[in-house]
Coordinates of C-alpha atoms in Angstrom, one line a residue:
X26 CA 0.0 -0.4 0.4
X27 CA 1.5 3.5 -0.8
X28 CA -1.0 6.1 0.2
X29 CA 0.1 9.1 -0.2
X30 CA -2.0 12.8 -0.2
X31 CA -3.6 14.3 -3.3
X32 CA -2.5 17.8 -4.0
X33 CA -2.5 18.0 -7.9
X34 CA -4.5 17.2 -10.3
X35 CA -2.5 14.6 -11.0
X36 CA -2.4 12.6 -8.2
X37 CA -6.1 13.0 -8.5
X38 CA -5.8 11.4 -11.8
X39 CA -3.4 8.1 -10.1
X40 CA -5.4 7.5 -7.2
X41 CA -8.7 7.1 -9.4
X42 CA -6.6 4.7 -11.4
X43 CA -5.9 3.0 -8.8
X44 CA -8.8 3.2 -7.2
X45 CA -10.2 1.6 -10.6
X46 CA -7.8 -1.1 -10.2
X47 CA -8.4 -2.3 -6.3
X48 CA -12.4 -1.2 -6.7
X49 CA -13.5 -4.2 -5.8
X50 CA -11.4 -5.6 -2.9
X51 CA -12.8 -7.2 0.3
X52 CA -13.0 -5.3 3.4
X53 CA -10.5 -5.6 6.1
X54 CA -8.0 -7.2 3.5
X55 CA -5.3 -4.9 2.8
X56 CA -6.0 -4.0 -0.5
X57 CA -9.6 -3.2 1.1
X58 CA -8.1 -0.6 3.6
X59 CA -6.3 1.2 0.7
X60 CA -9.4 1.1 -1.6
X61 CA -11.0 2.7 1.9
X62 CA -8.7 5.1 2.7
X63 CA -7.8 6.3 -1.6
X64 CA -11.5 7.2 -1.5
X65 CA -11.3 9.0 1.4
X66 CA -8.7 11.0 0.0
X67 CA -10.2 11.1 -3.5
X68 CA -13.5 12.7 -1.5
X69 CA -11.7 15.3 0.3
X70 CA -9.5 16.6 -2.8
X71 CA -13.2 16.9 -4.7
X72 CA -14.8 18.7 -2.3
X73 CA -12.0 21.1 -1.8
X74 CA -11.6 21.9 -5.5
X75 CA -14.9 21.7 -6.4
X76 CA -16.4 24.3 -4.3
X77 CA -20.0 25.7 -5.3
X78 CA -20.5 29.6 -4.3
X79 CA -23.1 31.3 -2.7
X80 CA -26.0 31.4 -5.3
X81 CA -26.9 35.9 -6.0
X82 CA -29.1 37.4 -3.7
X83 CA -31.9 38.3 -6.2
X84 CA -32.4 34.9 -8.1
X85 CA -31.7 33.4 -4.4
X86 CA -35.3 35.3 -3.5
X87 CA -37.2 34.7 -7.1
X88 CA -36.2 30.1 -6.8
X89 CA -37.3 31.2 -2.8
X90 CA -40.4 32.7 -3.7
X91 CA -41.3 30.4 -6.7
X92 CA -40.8 27.6 -3.9
X93 CA -43.1 28.9 -1.3
X94 CA -45.5 30.4 -4.0
X95 CA -45.2 34.0 -2.8
X96 CA -45.2 36.4 -5.9
X97 CA -44.6 40.6 -5.6
X98 CA -47.1 41.3 -3.3
X99 CA -45.8 38.7 -1.2
X100 CA -42.6 39.9 -1.2
X101 CA -43.4 43.1 -1.2
X102 CA -45.4 42.3 2.8
X103 CA -41.7 41.3 3.5
X104 CA -40.0 44.2 2.8
X105 CA -42.6 46.6 2.8
X106 CA -43.3 48.5 0.0
X107 CA -44.8 47.3 -3.6
X108 CA -43.0 49.5 -5.5
X109 CA -39.4 48.3 -3.7
X110 CA -40.2 44.5 -3.9
X111 CA -40.4 45.6 -7.9
X112 CA -37.1 47.1 -7.4
X113 CA -35.2 44.5 -5.2
X114 CA -36.6 42.0 -8.2
X115 CA -34.9 44.3 -10.6
X116 CA -31.6 45.0 -9.2
X117 CA -32.5 48.8 -9.2
X118 CA -32.6 48.8 -4.8
X119 CA -29.8 47.5 -2.9
X120 CA -30.7 45.3 -0.5
X121 CA -30.7 47.1 3.2
X122 CA -29.9 45.6 6.0
X123 CA -33.0 45.3 7.3
X124 CA -34.5 43.7 4.4
X125 CA -32.1 41.3 4.5
X126 CA -33.1 40.6 7.8
X127 CA -36.9 39.9 7.0
X128 CA -35.8 38.4 3.8
X129 CA -33.7 36.1 6.2
X130 CA -36.5 35.9 9.2
X131 CA -39.7 35.1 6.3
X132 CA -38.3 33.6 3.5
X133 CA -35.5 31.7 5.5
X134 CA -32.7 32.4 2.7
X135 CA -28.9 32.6 4.2
X136 CA -27.9 35.8 5.4
X137 CA -24.2 34.5 3.9
X138 CA -26.3 34.6 0.5
X139 CA -28.1 38.1 0.9
X140 CA -25.1 40.5 1.9
X141 CA -23.3 39.3 -1.1
X142 CA -22.8 42.2 -3.7
X143 CA -24.7 42.2 -7.3

């Protein structure tokens, strides 16, 4: 068993190739242990390299509204005015701190998503 950290794309490709060779190894054997450790290393590498960023705040609001069956009037009840809801959805108004709090509380959108620049 020759296990080492996966740091580069080449290391990753070699690990995948080795994983394919030992894929059917029995649990509790040397190759089975190698398979288990190699799987964890590959998963860790993929999680580090394939991070997905937060969605755009306005798109997140639109998506959540769709999920909840909300329309612009429903969003107006959250942010205060129908014109304000329209301006937010059309990207003509930035979210204030109070709007972020209200949207977070009522639509359950993480504040980390809502505070992003757009």
